[in-house]
Coordinates of C-alpha atoms and ligand atoms in Angstrom, one line a residue:
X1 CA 181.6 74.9 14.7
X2 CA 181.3 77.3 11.5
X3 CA 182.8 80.4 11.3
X4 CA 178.5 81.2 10.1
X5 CA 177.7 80.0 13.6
X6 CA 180.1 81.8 15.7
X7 CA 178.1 85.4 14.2
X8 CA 175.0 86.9 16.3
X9 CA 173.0 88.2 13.5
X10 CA 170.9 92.2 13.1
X11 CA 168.7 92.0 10.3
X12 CA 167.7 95.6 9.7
X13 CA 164.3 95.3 7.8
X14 CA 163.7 91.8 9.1
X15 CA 159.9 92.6 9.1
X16 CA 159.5 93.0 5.7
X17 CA 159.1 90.0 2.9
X18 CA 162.9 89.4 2.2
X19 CA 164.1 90.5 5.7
X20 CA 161.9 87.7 7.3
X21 CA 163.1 84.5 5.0
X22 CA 166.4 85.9 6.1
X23 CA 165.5 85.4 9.7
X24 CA 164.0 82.1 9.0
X25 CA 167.2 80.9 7.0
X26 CA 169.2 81.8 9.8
X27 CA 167.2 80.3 12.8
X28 CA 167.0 76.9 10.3
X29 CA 170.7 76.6 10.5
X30 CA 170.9 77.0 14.0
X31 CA 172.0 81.2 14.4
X32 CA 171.4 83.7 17.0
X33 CA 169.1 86.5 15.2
X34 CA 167.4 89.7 16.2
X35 CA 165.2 92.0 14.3
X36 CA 165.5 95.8 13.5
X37 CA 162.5 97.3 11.9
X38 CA 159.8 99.9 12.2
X39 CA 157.0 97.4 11.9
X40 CA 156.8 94.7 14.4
X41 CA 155.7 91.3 13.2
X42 CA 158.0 88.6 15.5
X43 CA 157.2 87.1 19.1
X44 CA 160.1 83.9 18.6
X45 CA 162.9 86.4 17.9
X46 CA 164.3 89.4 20.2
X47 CA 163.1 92.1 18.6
X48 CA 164.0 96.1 18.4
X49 CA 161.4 98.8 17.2
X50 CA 163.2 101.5 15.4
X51 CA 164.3 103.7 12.5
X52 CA 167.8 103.5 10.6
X53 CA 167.6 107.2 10.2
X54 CA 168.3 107.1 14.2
X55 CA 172.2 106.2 14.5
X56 CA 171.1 105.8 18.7
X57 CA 168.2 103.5 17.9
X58 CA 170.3 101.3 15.8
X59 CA 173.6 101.3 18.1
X60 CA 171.2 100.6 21.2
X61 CA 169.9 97.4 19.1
X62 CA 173.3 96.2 18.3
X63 CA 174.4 96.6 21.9
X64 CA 171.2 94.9 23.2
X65 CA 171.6 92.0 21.1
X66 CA 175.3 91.3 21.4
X67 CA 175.2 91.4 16.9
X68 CA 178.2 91.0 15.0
X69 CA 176.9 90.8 11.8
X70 CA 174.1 93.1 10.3
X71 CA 172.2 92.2 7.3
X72 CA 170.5 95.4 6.1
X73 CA 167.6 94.9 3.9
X74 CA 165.4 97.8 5.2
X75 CA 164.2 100.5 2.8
X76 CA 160.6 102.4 1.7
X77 CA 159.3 100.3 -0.9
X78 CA 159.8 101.4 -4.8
X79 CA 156.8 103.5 -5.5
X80 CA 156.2 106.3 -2.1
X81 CA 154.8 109.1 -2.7
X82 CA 157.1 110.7 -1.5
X83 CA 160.8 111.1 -2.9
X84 CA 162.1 112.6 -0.2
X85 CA 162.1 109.6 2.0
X86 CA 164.3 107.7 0.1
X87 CA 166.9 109.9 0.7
X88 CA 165.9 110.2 4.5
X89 CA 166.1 105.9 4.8
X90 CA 168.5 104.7 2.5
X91 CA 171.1 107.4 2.6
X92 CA 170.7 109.1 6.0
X93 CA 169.8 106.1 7.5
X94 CA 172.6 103.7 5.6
X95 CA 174.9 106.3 7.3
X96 CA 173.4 105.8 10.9
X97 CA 174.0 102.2 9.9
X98 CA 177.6 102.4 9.4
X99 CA 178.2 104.6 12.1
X100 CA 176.7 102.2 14.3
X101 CA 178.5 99.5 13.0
X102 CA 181.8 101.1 13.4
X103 CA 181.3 102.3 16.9
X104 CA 180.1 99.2 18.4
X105 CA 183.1 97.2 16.2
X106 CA 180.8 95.0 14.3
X107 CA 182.6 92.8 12.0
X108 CA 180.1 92.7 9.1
X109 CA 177.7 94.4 7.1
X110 CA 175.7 92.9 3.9
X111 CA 173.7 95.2 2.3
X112 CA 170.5 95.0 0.1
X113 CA 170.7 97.2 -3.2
X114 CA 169.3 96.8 -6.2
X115 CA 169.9 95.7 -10.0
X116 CA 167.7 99.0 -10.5
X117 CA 171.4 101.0 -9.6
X118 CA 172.7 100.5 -13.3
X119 CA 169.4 100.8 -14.7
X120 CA 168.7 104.0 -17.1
X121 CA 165.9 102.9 -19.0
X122 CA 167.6 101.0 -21.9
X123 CA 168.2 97.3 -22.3
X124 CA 171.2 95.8 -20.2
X125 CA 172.8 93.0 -21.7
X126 CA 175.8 91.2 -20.7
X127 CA 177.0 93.8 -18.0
X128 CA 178.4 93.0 -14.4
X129 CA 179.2 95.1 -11.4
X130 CA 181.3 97.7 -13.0
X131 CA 178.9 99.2 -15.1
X132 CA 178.6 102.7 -12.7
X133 CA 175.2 104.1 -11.9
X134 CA 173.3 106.0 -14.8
X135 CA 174.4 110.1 -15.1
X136 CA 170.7 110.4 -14.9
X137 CA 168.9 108.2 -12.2
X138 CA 166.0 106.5 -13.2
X139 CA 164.1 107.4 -9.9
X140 CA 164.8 109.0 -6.1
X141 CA 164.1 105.0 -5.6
X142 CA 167.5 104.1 -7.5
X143 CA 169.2 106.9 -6.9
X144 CA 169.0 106.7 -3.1
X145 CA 170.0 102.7 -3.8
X146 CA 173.1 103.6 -5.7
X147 CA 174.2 106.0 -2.9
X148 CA 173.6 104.0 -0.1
X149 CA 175.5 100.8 -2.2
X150 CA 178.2 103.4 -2.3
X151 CA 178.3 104.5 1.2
X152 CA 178.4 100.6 2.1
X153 CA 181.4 99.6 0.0
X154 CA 183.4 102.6 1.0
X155 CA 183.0 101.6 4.8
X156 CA 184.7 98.2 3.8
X157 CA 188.0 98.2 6.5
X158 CA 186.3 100.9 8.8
X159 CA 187.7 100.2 12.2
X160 CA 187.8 96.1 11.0
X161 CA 184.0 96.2 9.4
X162 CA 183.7 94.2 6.3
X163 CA 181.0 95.0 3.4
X164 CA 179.4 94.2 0.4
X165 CA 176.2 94.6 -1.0
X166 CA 174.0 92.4 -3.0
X167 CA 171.6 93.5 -5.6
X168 CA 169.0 91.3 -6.8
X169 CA 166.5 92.3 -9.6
X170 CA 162.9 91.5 -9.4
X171 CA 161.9 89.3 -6.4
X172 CA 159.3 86.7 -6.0
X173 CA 158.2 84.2 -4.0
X174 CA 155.8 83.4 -0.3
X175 CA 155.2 86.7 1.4
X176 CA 155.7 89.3 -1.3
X177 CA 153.2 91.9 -1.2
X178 CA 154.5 94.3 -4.6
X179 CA 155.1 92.1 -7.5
X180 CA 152.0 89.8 -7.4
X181 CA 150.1 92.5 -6.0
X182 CA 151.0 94.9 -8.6
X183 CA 150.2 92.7 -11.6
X184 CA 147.1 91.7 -9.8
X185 CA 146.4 95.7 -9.8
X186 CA 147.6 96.4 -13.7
X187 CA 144.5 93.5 -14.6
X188 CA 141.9 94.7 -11.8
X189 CA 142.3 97.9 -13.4
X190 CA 141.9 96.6 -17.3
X191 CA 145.0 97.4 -18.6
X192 CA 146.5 94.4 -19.1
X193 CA 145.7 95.2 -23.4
X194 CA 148.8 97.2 -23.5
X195 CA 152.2 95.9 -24.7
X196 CA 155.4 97.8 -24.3
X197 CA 157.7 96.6 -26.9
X198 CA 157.6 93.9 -29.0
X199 CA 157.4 91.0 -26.8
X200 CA 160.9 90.3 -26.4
X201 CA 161.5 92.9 -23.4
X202 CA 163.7 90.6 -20.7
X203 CA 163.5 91.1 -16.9
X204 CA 165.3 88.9 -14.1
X205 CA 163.5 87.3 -11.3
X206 CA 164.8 85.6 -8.8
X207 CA 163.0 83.6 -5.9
X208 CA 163.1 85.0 -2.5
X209 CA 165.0 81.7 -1.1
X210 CA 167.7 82.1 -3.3
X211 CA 168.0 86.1 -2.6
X212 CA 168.1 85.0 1.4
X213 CA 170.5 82.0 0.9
X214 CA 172.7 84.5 -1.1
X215 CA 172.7 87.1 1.8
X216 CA 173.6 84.5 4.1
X217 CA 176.4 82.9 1.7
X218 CA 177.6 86.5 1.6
X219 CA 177.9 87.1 4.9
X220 CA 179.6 83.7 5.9
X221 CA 182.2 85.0 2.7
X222 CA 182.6 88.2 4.1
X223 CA 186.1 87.5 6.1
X224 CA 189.1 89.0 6.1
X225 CA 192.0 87.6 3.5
X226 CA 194.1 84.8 5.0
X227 CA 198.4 86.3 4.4
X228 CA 198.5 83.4 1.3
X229 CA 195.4 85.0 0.0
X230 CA 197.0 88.7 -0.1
X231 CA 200.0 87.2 -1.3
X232 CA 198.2 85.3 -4.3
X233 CA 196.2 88.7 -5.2
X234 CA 199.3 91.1 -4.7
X235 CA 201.1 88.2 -7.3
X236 CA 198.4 88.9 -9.8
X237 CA 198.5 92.3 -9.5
X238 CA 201.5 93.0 -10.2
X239 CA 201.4 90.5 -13.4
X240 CA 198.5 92.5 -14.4
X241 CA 199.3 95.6 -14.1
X242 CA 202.2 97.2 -16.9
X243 CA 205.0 97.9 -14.7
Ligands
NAD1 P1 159.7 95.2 2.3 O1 159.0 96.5 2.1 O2 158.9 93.9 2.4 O3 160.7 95.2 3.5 C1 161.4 96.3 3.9 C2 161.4 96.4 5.5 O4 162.1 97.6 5.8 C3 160.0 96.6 6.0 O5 159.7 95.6 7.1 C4 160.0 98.0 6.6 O6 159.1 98.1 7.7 C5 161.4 98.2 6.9 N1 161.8 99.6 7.0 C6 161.5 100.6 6.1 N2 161.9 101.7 6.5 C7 162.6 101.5 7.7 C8 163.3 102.4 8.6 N3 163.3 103.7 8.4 N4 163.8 101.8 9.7 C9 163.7 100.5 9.9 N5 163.1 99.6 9.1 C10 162.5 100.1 8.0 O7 160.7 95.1 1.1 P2 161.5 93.8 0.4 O8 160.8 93.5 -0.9 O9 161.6 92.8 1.4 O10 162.9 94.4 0.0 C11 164.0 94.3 0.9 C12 165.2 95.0 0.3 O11 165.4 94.4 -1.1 C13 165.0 96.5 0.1 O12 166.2 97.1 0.4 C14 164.7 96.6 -1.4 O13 165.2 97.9 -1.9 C15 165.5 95.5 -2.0 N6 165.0 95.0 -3.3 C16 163.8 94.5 -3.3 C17 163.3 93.9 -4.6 C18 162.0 93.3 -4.7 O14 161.6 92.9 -5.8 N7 161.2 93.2 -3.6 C19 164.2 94.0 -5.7 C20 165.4 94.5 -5.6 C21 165.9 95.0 -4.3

């Protein structure tokens, strides 16, 4: 048996377009899975109606479903009308996240962000993951993102929960309901005769298999160092660090 197989999976968001090829992944490799989401669209999955920003609702679906690993992809999509509930989902309720996950000694937690966190409006060549968040968010959108990444990765060794978070750019593929809908929008309304740039503007997109299949990689990574492996890394640190 995999260590993959031995996990009882909460995706958080599982509703929604990435959330749900999760959930499929999952039940193709042969894994418990329940859903966590305001918006109910299963009936061949246990499923549990609620909303992150309600630490009780989220601790009383992790009890229910016997989780031990949470993949949390839910989140207002980019584009409300309203700023405000950004902050409310992805940062209050990121928090009710974790302190569910702590209390009820889950083991792992993979979070959805977004490449949008380093993004301040100028082209982004050749960075990784320690470029730091923009002094000047982009949007409430990216800001609440970036804050909630941050919330996620500082909970990493929280009463023996592991974390990382993910965070794909533009995603495409069966099921999506912005991108294709929004380009089929921009030409509805005639203004597909505008050009920003010169034609050389990049943008990644990534198909929503491969975002789910990394969330599940990511999750099956997410264990704690064997003793060689904090041996090898305290090794290198101290060769790469002046003493
Ligand atoms: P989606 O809108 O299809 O799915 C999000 C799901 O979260 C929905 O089912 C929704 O009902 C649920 N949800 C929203 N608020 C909730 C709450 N308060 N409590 C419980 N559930 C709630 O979005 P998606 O495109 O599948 O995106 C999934 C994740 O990926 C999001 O975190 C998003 O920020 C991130 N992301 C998406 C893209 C993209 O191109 N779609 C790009 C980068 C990052």
């Amino acid at each position: 048996m995999s260590t993959s197989q031995r996990n009882i999976y909460l995706v958080i968001g599982g509703s929604g377009f990435l959330g749900r090829h999760i959930v499929q992944d999952l039940l193709k490799r042969g894994d418990s899975v329940a859903v966590f989401d305001i918006v109910q669209r299963y009936d061949d999955v246990p499923f549990y109606s609620g909303d992150i920003s309600d630490e009780v609702q989220v601790s009383q679906a992790l009890q229910r479903s016997g989780a031990t690993c949470i993949i949390h992809t839910a989140s207002p999509p980019h584009g409300v009308e309203d700023p405000a509930l950004y902050w409310k989902v992805n940062v209050e309720g990121t928090k009710a996240v974790i302190a569910a996950a702590v209390a009820n000694k889950i083991t792992k937690l993979v979070y959805t962000s977004s490449a949008g966190v380093v993004f301040n409006g100028a082209d982004l060549v050749d960075v990784d993951e320690r470029l730091p968040p923009p002094e000047k968010p982009m949007d409430a959108y990216n800001e609440s993102k970036a804050k909630a990444e941050e919330l996620v990765l500082a909970a990493n060794g929280q009463g023996g929960l592991l974390t990382v978070a993910l965070r794909p750019a533009g995603i495409f593929g069966p099921g999506d309901r912005q991108a294709v809908a929004g380009i089929a929008k921009v030409l509805e309304e005639g203004k597909a005769h505008f050009q920003i740039g010169d034609n050389t503007n990049l943008f990644d997109w990534t198909y929503v298999g491969n975002v789910s299949h990394a969330h599940i990689l990511a999750a099956d990574q997410l264990v704690p160092p064997s003793d060689e492996e904090i041996k090898a890394r305290a090794e290198l640190l101290s060769v790469a660090l002046p003493s």
